[in-house]
Amino acid sequence: MKVRIHVTLKPGVLDPQGKAIEHSLHDLGFSGVESVRQGKYIELELADDNQTKARADLEEMCRKLLANVVIEDYAIELVEEE
Amino acid sequence: MKVRIHVTLKPGVLDPQGKAIEHSLHDLGFSGVESVRQGKYIELELADDNQTKARADLEEMCRKLLANVVIEDYAIELVEEE
């Protein structure tokens, strides 16, 4: 089973990397860019096809390793396959 | 207008960061994880609502700054707002 996980900074948490991208885009002439936030995108392949178990495991993976839940949010998306 | 951009390594390009996550997940007991690939996720807010112009600008931003097109793919998604 394929899984997509997005890890993003919580609203209000400073994002210096996003700010750096924003400044660089302005310097390149893209003045219409109002804000930039950078997050992480993780694709996983799981052996098991049990969605209920997968979701519980993925929650635990995010809390234990993939995200810092003090400052980051995460979103888990199970991808249906044909 | 809100925009979501995913930058991912092209298939076949080694992903040491993904491998490190995979090993750590195995060490934590998640043995069902078969592969992990890590990419970047960027959220932009654009002043302009012209989709055609936005798409052309975003392609240029990706090619010039956000992605290394030699080893990375990018996907641009314009988010409809109410």
Tab-separated table of N, CA and C in Angstrom:
chain	number	residue	atom	x	y	z
A	1	MET	N	0.834	-1.189	0.000
A	1	MET	CA	0.000	0.000	0.000
A	1	MET	C	0.877	1.251	0.000
A	2	LYS	N	0.493	2.216	-0.822
A	2	LYS	CA	1.277	3.444	-0.911
A	2	LYS	C	0.680	4.506	0.024
A	3	VAL	N	1.541	5.250	0.673
A	3	VAL	CA	1.101	6.257	1.633
A	3	VAL	C	1.838	7.560	1.368
A	4	ARG	N	1.103	8.665	1.479
A	4	ARG	CA	1.737	9.980	1.353
A	4	ARG	C	1.577	10.715	2.678
A	5	ILE	N	2.662	11.264	3.170
A	5	ILE	CA	2.610	12.006	4.430
A	5	ILE	C	3.163	13.413	4.202
A	6	HIS	N	2.402	14.405	4.674
A	6	HIS	CA	2.869	15.789	4.641
A	6	HIS	C	3.146	16.238	6.065
A	7	VAL	N	4.314	16.782	6.286
A	7	VAL	CA	4.649	17.345	7.593
A	7	VAL	C	4.873	18.835	7.396
A	8	THR	N	4.061	19.648	8.081
A	8	THR	CA	4.149	21.104	7.897
A	8	THR	C	4.285	21.781	9.255
A	9	LEU	N	4.930	22.923	9.259
A	9	LEU	CA	5.034	23.695	10.498
A	9	LEU	C	3.653	24.192	10.905
A	10	LYS	N	3.374	24.169	12.199
A	10	LYS	CA	2.092	24.692	12.674
A	10	LYS	C	2.006	26.182	12.362
A	11	PRO	N	0.778	26.692	12.151
A	11	PRO	CA	0.632	28.129	11.913
A	11	PRO	C	1.237	28.905	13.086
A	12	GLY	N	1.952	29.965	12.796
A	12	GLY	CA	2.534	30.772	13.862
A	12	GLY	C	3.984	30.421	14.148
A	13	VAL	N	4.405	29.219	13.759
A	13	VAL	CA	5.811	28.840	13.960
A	13	VAL	C	6.649	29.463	12.840
A	14	LEU	N	7.706	30.146	13.216
A	14	LEU	CA	8.559	30.801	12.223
A	14	LEU	C	9.162	29.786	11.263
A	15	ASP	N	9.230	30.155	9.983
A	15	ASP	CA	9.741	29.250	8.954
A	15	ASP	C	10.858	29.956	8.185
A	16	PRO	N	12.089	29.940	8.723
A	16	PRO	CA	13.185	30.665	8.078
A	16	PRO	C	13.501	30.151	6.678
A	17	GLN	N	13.328	28.836	6.461
A	17	GLN	CA	13.591	28.268	5.137
A	17	GLN	C	12.573	28.810	4.115
A	18	GLY	N	11.311	28.870	4.530
A	18	GLY	CA	10.275	29.442	3.662
A	18	GLY	C	10.563	30.905	3.357
A	19	LYS	N	10.998	31.645	4.382
A	19	LYS	CA	11.327	33.066	4.205
A	19	LYS	C	12.481	33.232	3.211
A	20	ALA	N	13.477	32.344	3.308
A	20	ALA	CA	14.631	32.420	2.411
A	20	ALA	C	14.185	32.204	0.964
A	21	ILE	N	13.291	31.220	0.757
A	21	ILE	CA	12.765	30.963	-0.587
A	21	ILE	C	12.006	32.193	-1.083
A	22	GLU	N	11.180	32.774	-0.188
A	22	GLU	CA	10.378	33.955	-0.552
A	22	GLU	C	11.284	35.090	-1.020
A	23	HIS	N	12.351	35.359	-0.254
A	23	HIS	CA	13.279	36.438	-0.629
A	23	HIS	C	13.949	36.129	-1.968
A	24	SER	N	14.355	34.877	-2.162
A	24	SER	CA	15.027	34.512	-3.417
A	24	SER	C	14.082	34.681	-4.595
A	25	LEU	N	12.803	34.306	-4.405
A	25	LEU	CA	11.828	34.463	-5.502
A	25	LEU	C	11.622	35.945	-5.823
A	26	HIS	N	11.584	36.797	-4.787
A	26	HIS	CA	11.467	38.242	-5.024
A	26	HIS	C	12.684	38.746	-5.799
A	27	ASP	N	13.867	38.277	-5.388
A	27	ASP	CA	15.101	38.697	-6.070
A	27	ASP	C	15.097	38.267	-7.536
A	28	LEU	N	14.435	37.141	-7.833
A	28	LEU	CA	14.358	36.659	-9.218
A	28	LEU	C	13.265	37.397	-10.014
A	29	GLY	N	12.540	38.308	-9.343
A	29	GLY	CA	11.542	39.108	-10.047
A	29	GLY	C	10.108	38.637	-9.858
A	30	PHE	N	9.889	37.603	-9.071
A	30	PHE	CA	8.521	37.125	-8.833
A	30	PHE	C	7.918	37.893	-7.657
A	31	SER	N	7.506	39.141	-7.941
A	31	SER	CA	7.074	40.020	-6.854
A	31	SER	C	5.672	39.663	-6.348
A	32	GLY	N	4.947	38.837	-7.098
A	32	GLY	CA	3.590	38.476	-6.698
A	32	GLY	C	3.519	37.398	-5.629
A	33	VAL	N	4.674	36.917	-5.191
A	33	VAL	CA	4.684	35.868	-4.162
A	33	VAL	C	4.506	36.516	-2.790
A	34	GLU	N	3.412	36.181	-2.112
A	34	GLU	CA	3.098	36.836	-0.836
A	34	GLU	C	3.637	36.075	0.366
A	35	SER	N	3.633	34.762	0.289
A	35	SER	CA	4.221	34.007	1.394
A	35	SER	C	4.613	32.612	0.932
A	36	VAL	N	5.610	32.058	1.594
A	36	VAL	CA	6.091	30.716	1.271
A	36	VAL	C	6.274	29.954	2.586
A	37	ARG	N	5.781	28.714	2.617
A	37	ARG	CA	6.023	27.841	3.770
A	37	ARG	C	6.572	26.537	3.219
A	38	GLN	N	7.647	26.061	3.827
A	38	GLN	CA	8.192	24.794	3.348
A	38	GLN	C	7.927	23.678	4.343
A	39	GLY	N	7.521	22.548	3.818
A	39	GLY	CA	7.302	21.374	4.647
A	39	GLY	C	7.997	20.166	4.056
A	40	LYS	N	7.729	19.000	4.660
A	40	LYS	CA	8.324	17.759	4.171
A	40	LYS	C	7.246	16.892	3.550
A	41	TYR	N	7.646	16.114	2.564
A	41	TYR	CA	6.737	15.214	1.893
A	41	TYR	C	7.391	13.840	1.881
A	42	ILE	N	6.697	12.864	2.439
A	42	ILE	CA	7.288	11.531	2.559
A	42	ILE	C	6.365	10.503	1.908
A	43	GLU	N	6.925	9.691	1.017
A	43	GLU	CA	6.171	8.597	0.401
A	43	GLU	C	6.637	7.278	0.996
A	44	LEU	N	5.704	6.479	1.474
A	44	LEU	CA	6.035	5.170	2.040
A	44	LEU	C	5.341	4.075	1.254
A	45	GLU	N	5.987	2.932	1.211
A	45	GLU	CA	5.369	1.733	0.660
A	45	GLU	C	5.246	0.738	1.812
A	46	LEU	N	4.022	0.295	2.098
A	46	LEU	CA	3.801	-0.660	3.189
A	46	LEU	C	3.487	-2.037	2.627
A	47	ALA	N	3.989	-3.078	3.311
A	47	ALA	CA	3.747	-4.450	2.867
A	47	ALA	C	2.284	-4.835	3.091
A	48	ASP	N	1.743	-4.389	4.214
A	48	ASP	CA	0.407	-4.800	4.639
A	48	ASP	C	-0.676	-3.958	3.935
A	49	ASP	N	-1.809	-4.595	3.608
A	49	ASP	CA	-2.890	-3.844	2.978
A	49	ASP	C	-4.048	-3.553	3.932
A	50	ASN	N	-3.866	-3.859	5.201
A	50	ASN	CA	-4.907	-3.603	6.189
A	50	ASN	C	-4.923	-2.114	6.563
A	51	GLN	N	-5.943	-1.393	6.096
A	51	GLN	CA	-5.975	0.065	6.251
A	51	GLN	C	-6.050	0.504	7.712
A	52	THR	N	-6.819	-0.247	8.518
A	52	THR	CA	-7.001	0.152	9.917
A	52	THR	C	-5.677	0.066	10.671
A	53	LYS	N	-4.987	-1.072	10.481
A	53	LYS	CA	-3.692	-1.259	11.133
A	53	LYS	C	-2.678	-0.248	10.586
A	54	ALA	N	-2.701	-0.040	9.269
A	54	ALA	CA	-1.765	0.896	8.643
A	54	ALA	C	-1.937	2.288	9.245
A	55	ARG	N	-3.184	2.718	9.396
A	55	ARG	CA	-3.426	4.077	9.889
A	55	ARG	C	-2.901	4.238	11.323
A	56	ALA	N	-3.125	3.214	12.146
A	56	ALA	CA	-2.625	3.270	13.533
A	56	ALA	C	-1.097	3.312	13.550
A	57	ASP	N	-0.467	2.440	12.735
A	57	ASP	CA	0.999	2.420	12.655
A	57	ASP	C	1.539	3.765	12.165
A	58	LEU	N	0.890	4.315	11.142
A	58	LEU	CA	1.383	5.564	10.550
A	58	LEU	C	1.288	6.725	11.536
A	59	GLU	N	0.189	6.750	12.309
A	59	GLU	CA	0.049	7.780	13.359
A	59	GLU	C	1.240	7.698	14.311
A	60	GLU	N	1.578	6.449	14.686
A	60	GLU	CA	2.670	6.250	15.628
A	60	GLU	C	4.018	6.650	15.000
A	61	MET	N	4.221	6.291	13.713
A	61	MET	CA	5.457	6.677	13.015
A	61	MET	C	5.609	8.195	13.000
A	62	CYS	N	4.504	8.898	12.725
A	62	CYS	CA	4.556	10.361	12.650
A	62	CYS	C	4.901	10.949	14.011
A	63	ARG	N	4.232	10.430	15.057
A	63	ARG	CA	4.448	10.992	16.393
A	63	ARG	C	5.846	10.673	16.910
A	64	LYS	N	6.357	9.467	16.578
A	64	LYS	CA	7.650	9.047	17.136
A	64	LYS	C	8.851	9.528	16.339
A	65	LEU	N	8.690	9.641	15.018
A	65	LEU	CA	9.883	9.904	14.199
A	65	LEU	C	9.710	11.014	13.167
A	66	LEU	N	8.616	10.956	12.402
A	66	LEU	CA	8.557	11.795	11.195
A	66	LEU	C	8.259	13.262	11.489
A	67	ALA	N	7.470	13.525	12.528
A	67	ALA	CA	7.108	14.909	12.832
A	67	ALA	C	7.485	15.249	14.267
A	68	ASN	N	7.804	16.500	14.483
A	68	ASN	CA	7.959	17.015	15.838
A	68	ASN	C	6.626	17.666	16.195
A	69	VAL	N	5.791	16.937	16.947
A	69	VAL	CA	4.401	17.387	17.126
A	69	VAL	C	4.277	18.659	17.956
A	70	VAL	N	5.363	19.095	18.570
A	70	VAL	CA	5.308	20.373	19.293
A	70	VAL	C	5.160	21.527	18.305
A	71	ILE	N	5.875	21.433	17.192
A	71	ILE	CA	5.852	22.557	16.238
A	71	ILE	C	5.330	22.163	14.857
A	72	GLU	N	5.077	20.870	14.637
A	72	GLU	CA	4.666	20.449	13.293
A	72	GLU	C	3.331	19.700	13.302
A	73	ASP	N	2.579	19.879	12.236
A	73	ASP	CA	1.385	19.074	11.983
A	73	ASP	C	1.728	18.014	10.943
A	74	TYR	N	0.951	16.918	10.931
A	74	TYR	CA	1.154	15.936	9.870
A	74	TYR	C	-0.189	15.499	9.302
A	75	ALA	N	-0.169	15.089	8.032
A	75	ALA	CA	-1.376	14.594	7.372
A	75	ALA	C	-1.017	13.293	6.673
A	76	ILE	N	-1.821	12.261	6.920
A	76	ILE	CA	-1.571	10.932	6.353
A	76	ILE	C	-2.615	10.650	5.282
A	77	GLU	N	-2.167	10.191	4.133
A	77	GLU	CA	-3.081	9.916	3.025
A	77	GLU	C	-2.764	8.527	2.468
A	78	LEU	N	-3.726	7.611	2.589
A	78	LEU	CA	-3.539	6.281	2.006
A	78	LEU	C	-3.954	6.340	0.546
A	79	VAL	N	-3.091	5.868	-0.337
A	79	VAL	CA	-3.368	5.959	-1.766
A	79	VAL	C	-3.967	4.642	-2.252
A	80	GLU	N	-5.174	4.736	-2.799
A	80	GLU	CA	-5.840	3.543	-3.347
A	80	GLU	C	-5.096	3.089	-4.594
A	81	GLU	N	-4.890	1.802	-4.700
A	81	GLU	CA	-4.250	1.288	-5.914
A	81	GLU	C	-5.210	0.369	-6.654
A	82	GLU	N	-5.051	0.340	-7.944
A	82	GLU	CA	-5.912	-0.512	-8.795
A	82	GLU	C	-5.596	-1.982	-8.555
B	1	MET	N	-4.069	33.586	-4.443
B	1	MET	CA	-4.252	32.194	-4.842
B	1	MET	C	-3.239	31.312	-4.118
B	2	LYS	N	-3.736	30.192	-3.652
B	2	LYS	CA	-2.859	29.286	-2.923
B	2	LYS	C	-2.318	28.214	-3.880
B	3	VAL	N	-1.060	27.859	-3.709
B	3	VAL	CA	-0.412	26.894	-4.589
B	3	VAL	C	0.340	25.869	-3.744
B	4	ARG	N	0.266	24.610	-4.172
B	4	ARG	CA	1.045	23.560	-3.501
B	4	ARG	C	2.024	22.978	-4.515
B	5	ILE	N	3.273	22.878	-4.116
B	5	ILE	CA	4.299	22.321	-5.003
B	5	ILE	C	4.983	21.137	-4.302
B	6	HIS	N	5.074	20.032	-5.008
B	6	HIS	CA	5.819	18.875	-4.515
B	6	HIS	C	7.079	18.715	-5.346
B	7	VAL	N	8.206	18.616	-4.689
B	7	VAL	CA	9.470	18.357	-5.383
B	7	VAL	C	9.966	16.997	-4.900
B	8	THR	N	10.115	16.070	-5.827
B	8	THR	CA	10.529	14.706	-5.458
B	8	THR	C	11.718	14.283	-6.309
B	9	LEU	N	12.535	13.406	-5.759
B	9	LEU	CA	13.655	12.862	-6.528
B	9	LEU	C	13.122	12.009	-7.676
B	10	LYS	N	13.762	12.091	-8.820
B	10	LYS	CA	13.369	11.256	-9.954
B	10	LYS	C	13.583	9.785	-9.587
B	11	PRO	N	12.763	8.892	-10.173
B	11	PRO	CA	12.970	7.465	-9.912
B	11	PRO	C	14.396	7.077	-10.302
B	12	GLY	N	15.046	6.267	-9.473
B	12	GLY	CA	16.400	5.834	-9.790
B	12	GLY	C	17.473	6.662	-9.116
B	13	VAL	N	17.122	7.903	-8.696
B	13	VAL	CA	18.098	8.724	-7.984
B	13	VAL	C	18.148	8.260	-6.530
B	14	LEU	N	19.340	8.014	-6.022
B	14	LEU	CA	19.486	7.553	-4.637
B	14	LEU	C	18.940	8.581	-3.656
B	15	ASP	N	18.270	8.087	-2.607
B	15	ASP	CA	17.661	8.971	-1.616
B	15	ASP	C	18.160	8.564	-0.222
B	16	PRO	N	19.347	9.044	0.174
B	16	PRO	CA	19.915	8.635	1.470
B	16	PRO	C	19.048	9.046	2.658
B	17	GLN	N	18.360	10.202	2.534
B	17	GLN	CA	17.498	10.660	3.623
B	17	GLN	C	16.310	9.700	3.801
B	18	GLY	N	15.731	9.282	2.670
B	18	GLY	CA	14.646	8.304	2.729
B	18	GLY	C	15.120	6.989	3.321
B	19	LYS	N	16.316	6.557	2.923
B	19	LYS	CA	16.885	5.302	3.447
B	19	LYS	C	17.086	5.401	4.956
B	20	ALA	N	17.558	6.563	5.417
B	20	ALA	CA	17.784	6.753	6.856
B	20	ALA	C	16.461	6.640	7.618
B	21	ILE	N	15.410	7.244	7.065
B	21	ILE	CA	14.087	7.149	7.701
B	21	ILE	C	13.637	5.695	7.726
B	22	GLU	N	13.840	5.002	6.604
B	22	GLU	CA	13.432	3.590	6.508
B	22	GLU	C	14.126	2.752	7.598
B	23	HIS	N	15.435	2.932	7.747
B	23	HIS	CA	16.167	2.174	8.763
B	23	HIS	C	15.653	2.510	10.166
B	24	SER	N	15.414	3.801	10.412
B	24	SER	CA	14.936	4.198	11.738
B	24	SER	C	13.565	3.593	12.027
B	25	LEU	N	12.701	3.545	11.014
B	25	LEU	CA	11.372	2.949	11.208
B	25	LEU	C	11.502	1.455	11.504
B	26	HIS	N	12.414	0.786	10.804
B	26	HIS	CA	12.644	-0.640	11.090
B	26	HIS	C	13.140	-0.812	12.527
B	27	ASP	N	14.081	0.055	12.954
B	27	ASP	CA	14.609	-0.018	14.317
B	27	ASP	C	13.507	0.195	15.351
B	28	LEU	N	12.504	0.998	14.988
B	28	LEU	CA	11.388	1.251	15.917
B	28	LEU	C	10.368	0.113	15.885
B	29	GLY	N	10.595	-0.882	15.027
B	29	GLY	CA	9.707	-2.040	15.009
B	29	GLY	C	8.688	-2.046	13.880
B	30	PHE	N	8.713	-1.041	13.022
B	30	PHE	CA	7.773	-1.008	11.899
B	30	PHE	C	8.375	-1.780	10.721
B	31	SER	N	8.312	-3.097	10.824
B	31	SER	CA	8.998	-3.938	9.838
B	31	SER	C	8.237	-3.994	8.507
B	32	GLY	N	6.988	-3.559	8.488
B	32	GLY	CA	6.188	-3.600	7.256
B	32	GLY	C	6.498	-2.476	6.276
B	33	VAL	N	7.441	-1.606	6.643
B	33	VAL	CA	7.781	-0.493	5.750
B	33	VAL	C	8.748	-0.986	4.682
B	34	GLU	N	8.329	-0.937	3.421
B	34	GLU	CA	9.154	-1.501	2.341
B	34	GLU	C	10.065	-0.475	1.688
B	35	SER	N	9.590	0.765	1.577
B	35	SER	CA	10.481	1.791	1.043
B	35	SER	C	9.997	3.163	1.476
B	36	VAL	N	10.936	4.100	1.556
B	36	VAL	CA	10.619	5.474	1.943
B	36	VAL	C	11.351	6.407	0.993
B	37	ARG	N	10.650	7.407	0.485
B	37	ARG	CA	11.294	8.449	-0.324
B	37	ARG	C	10.892	9.789	0.288
B	38	GLN	N	11.869	10.663	0.466
B	38	GLN	CA	11.526	11.971	1.025
B	38	GLN	C	11.637	13.060	-0.031
B	39	GLY	N	10.643	13.921	-0.035
B	39	GLY	CA	10.661	15.062	-0.942
B	39	GLY	C	10.369	16.347	-0.196
B	40	LYS	N	10.209	17.424	-0.968
B	40	LYS	CA	9.902	18.713	-0.363
B	40	LYS	C	8.477	19.111	-0.708
B	41	TYR	N	7.871	19.834	0.188
B	41	TYR	CA	6.508	20.308	-0.017
B	41	TYR	C	6.514	21.807	0.247
B	42	ILE	N	6.086	22.575	-0.743
B	42	ILE	CA	6.143	24.031	-0.613
B	42	ILE	C	4.758	24.619	-0.850
B	43	GLU	N	4.302	25.454	0.082
B	43	GLU	CA	3.031	26.162	-0.081
B	43	GLU	C	3.318	27.621	-0.388
B	44	LEU	N	2.726	28.123	-1.461
B	44	LEU	CA	2.905	29.527	-1.820
B	44	LEU	C	1.571	30.237	-1.818
B	45	GLU	N	1.622	31.511	-1.497
B	45	GLU	CA	0.447	32.362	-1.635
B	45	GLU	C	0.789	33.415	-2.693
B	46	LEU	N	-0.021	33.469	-3.777
B	46	LEU	CA	0.240	34.431	-4.848
B	46	LEU	C	-0.784	35.561	-4.803
B	47	ALA	N	-0.321	36.783	-5.122
B	47	ALA	CA	-1.216	37.940	-5.108
B	47	ALA	C	-2.205	37.863	-6.273
B	48	ASP	N	-1.715	37.405	-7.415
B	48	ASP	CA	-2.491	37.417	-8.651
B	48	ASP	C	-3.435	36.206	-8.726
B	49	ASP	N	-4.631	36.391	-9.289
B	49	ASP	CA	-5.557	35.267	-9.425
B	49	ASP	C	-5.631	34.721	-10.852
B	50	ASN	N	-4.775	35.230	-11.741
B	50	ASN	CA	-4.758	34.778	-13.126
B	50	ASN	C	-4.036	33.422	-13.216
B	51	GLN	N	-4.822	32.369	-13.455
B	51	GLN	CA	-4.276	31.010	-13.408
B	51	GLN	C	-3.230	30.755	-14.502
B	52	THR	N	-3.482	31.293	-15.700
B	52	THR	CA	-2.560	31.041	-16.805
B	52	THR	C	-1.199	31.645	-16.517
B	53	LYS	N	-1.222	32.924	-16.078
B	53	LYS	CA	0.042	33.598	-15.740
B	53	LYS	C	0.704	32.896	-14.554
B	54	ALA	N	-0.096	32.534	-13.546
B	54	ALA	CA	0.447	31.876	-12.358
B	54	ALA	C	1.166	30.600	-12.752
B	55	ARG	N	0.539	29.801	-13.619
B	55	ARG	CA	1.129	28.513	-13.979
B	55	ARG	C	2.477	28.709	-14.694
B	56	ALA	N	2.535	29.710	-15.589
B	56	ALA	CA	3.792	29.976	-16.292
B	56	ALA	C	4.869	30.431	-15.303
B	57	ASP	N	4.491	31.348	-14.388
B	57	ASP	CA	5.447	31.825	-13.380
B	57	ASP	C	5.935	30.680	-12.502
B	58	LEU	N	4.997	29.819	-12.092
B	58	LEU	CA	5.351	28.731	-11.173
B	58	LEU	C	6.298	27.723	-11.828
B	59	GLU	N	6.060	27.454	-13.114
B	59	GLU	CA	6.977	26.574	-13.861
B	59	GLU	C	8.386	27.151	-13.820
B	60	GLU	N	8.460	28.482	-14.030
B	60	GLU	CA	9.765	29.146	-14.053
B	60	GLU	C	10.409	29.115	-12.652
B	61	MET	N	9.595	29.349	-11.608
B	61	MET	CA	10.116	29.302	-10.230
B	61	MET	C	10.702	27.920	-9.936
B	62	CYS	N	9.982	26.883	-10.372
B	62	CYS	CA	10.447	25.516	-10.103
B	62	CYS	C	11.755	25.241	-10.823
B	63	ARG	N	11.807	25.643	-12.101
B	63	ARG	CA	13.006	25.347	-12.881
B	63	ARG	C	14.206	26.156	-12.394
B	64	LYS	N	13.955	27.420	-11.979
B	64	LYS	CA	15.066	28.298	-11.605
B	64	LYS	C	15.526	28.129	-10.170
B	65	LEU	N	14.604	27.803	-9.269
B	65	LEU	CA	14.973	27.841	-7.849
B	65	LEU	C	14.537	26.612	-7.049
B	66	LEU	N	13.277	26.210	-7.202
B	66	LEU	CA	12.722	25.257	-6.231
B	66	LEU	C	13.174	23.821	-6.456
B	67	ALA	N	13.380	23.459	-7.726
B	67	ALA	CA	13.778	22.075	-8.009
B	67	ALA	C	15.080	22.052	-8.787
B	68	ASN	N	15.836	21.007	-8.610
B	68	ASN	CA	17.005	20.731	-9.447
B	68	ASN	C	16.522	19.732	-10.497
B	69	VAL	N	16.201	20.254	-11.699
B	69	VAL	CA	15.514	19.417	-12.682
B	69	VAL	C	16.375	18.276	-13.230
B	70	VAL	N	17.670	18.304	-12.923
B	70	VAL	CA	18.508	17.177	-13.340
B	70	VAL	C	18.133	15.918	-12.555
B	71	ILE	N	17.870	16.102	-11.269
B	71	ILE	CA	17.594	14.925	-10.429
B	71	ILE	C	16.210	14.944	-9.786
B	72	GLU	N	15.475	16.055	-9.941
B	72	GLU	CA	14.179	16.154	-9.250
B	72	GLU	C	13.037	16.430	-10.228
B	73	ASP	N	11.870	15.886	-9.881
B	73	ASP	CA	10.628	16.225	-10.573
B	73	ASP	C	9.844	17.205	-9.706
B	74	TYR	N	8.970	17.979	-10.343
B	74	TYR	CA	8.097	18.839	-9.534
B	74	TYR	C	6.665	18.738	-10.040
B	75	ALA	N	5.721	18.974	-9.121
B	75	ALA	CA	4.301	18.973	-9.475
B	75	ALA	C	3.670	20.222	-8.878
B	76	ILE	N	2.941	20.958	-9.724
B	76	ILE	CA	2.326	22.222	-9.297
B	76	ILE	C	0.820	22.021	-9.213
B	77	GLU	N	0.233	22.450	-8.113
B	77	GLU	CA	-1.213	22.273	-7.915
B	77	GLU	C	-1.799	23.614	-7.463
B	78	LEU	N	-2.669	24.191	-8.288
B	78	LEU	CA	-3.340	25.441	-7.894
B	78	LEU	C	-4.563	25.065	-7.069
B	79	VAL	N	-4.696	25.680	-5.902
B	79	VAL	CA	-5.790	25.320	-5.000
B	79	VAL	C	-6.940	26.298	-5.191
B	80	GLU	N	-8.095	25.760	-5.554
B	80	GLU	CA	-9.290	26.597	-5.730
B	80	GLU	C	-9.732	27.111	-4.366
B	81	GLU	N	-10.074	28.376	-4.310
B	81	GLU	CA	-10.586	28.914	-3.044
B	81	GLU	C	-12.019	29.392	-3.237
B	82	GLU	N	-12.779	29.341	-2.172
B	82	GLU	CA	-14.204	29.748	-2.227
B	82	GLU	C	-14.287	31.267	-2.380
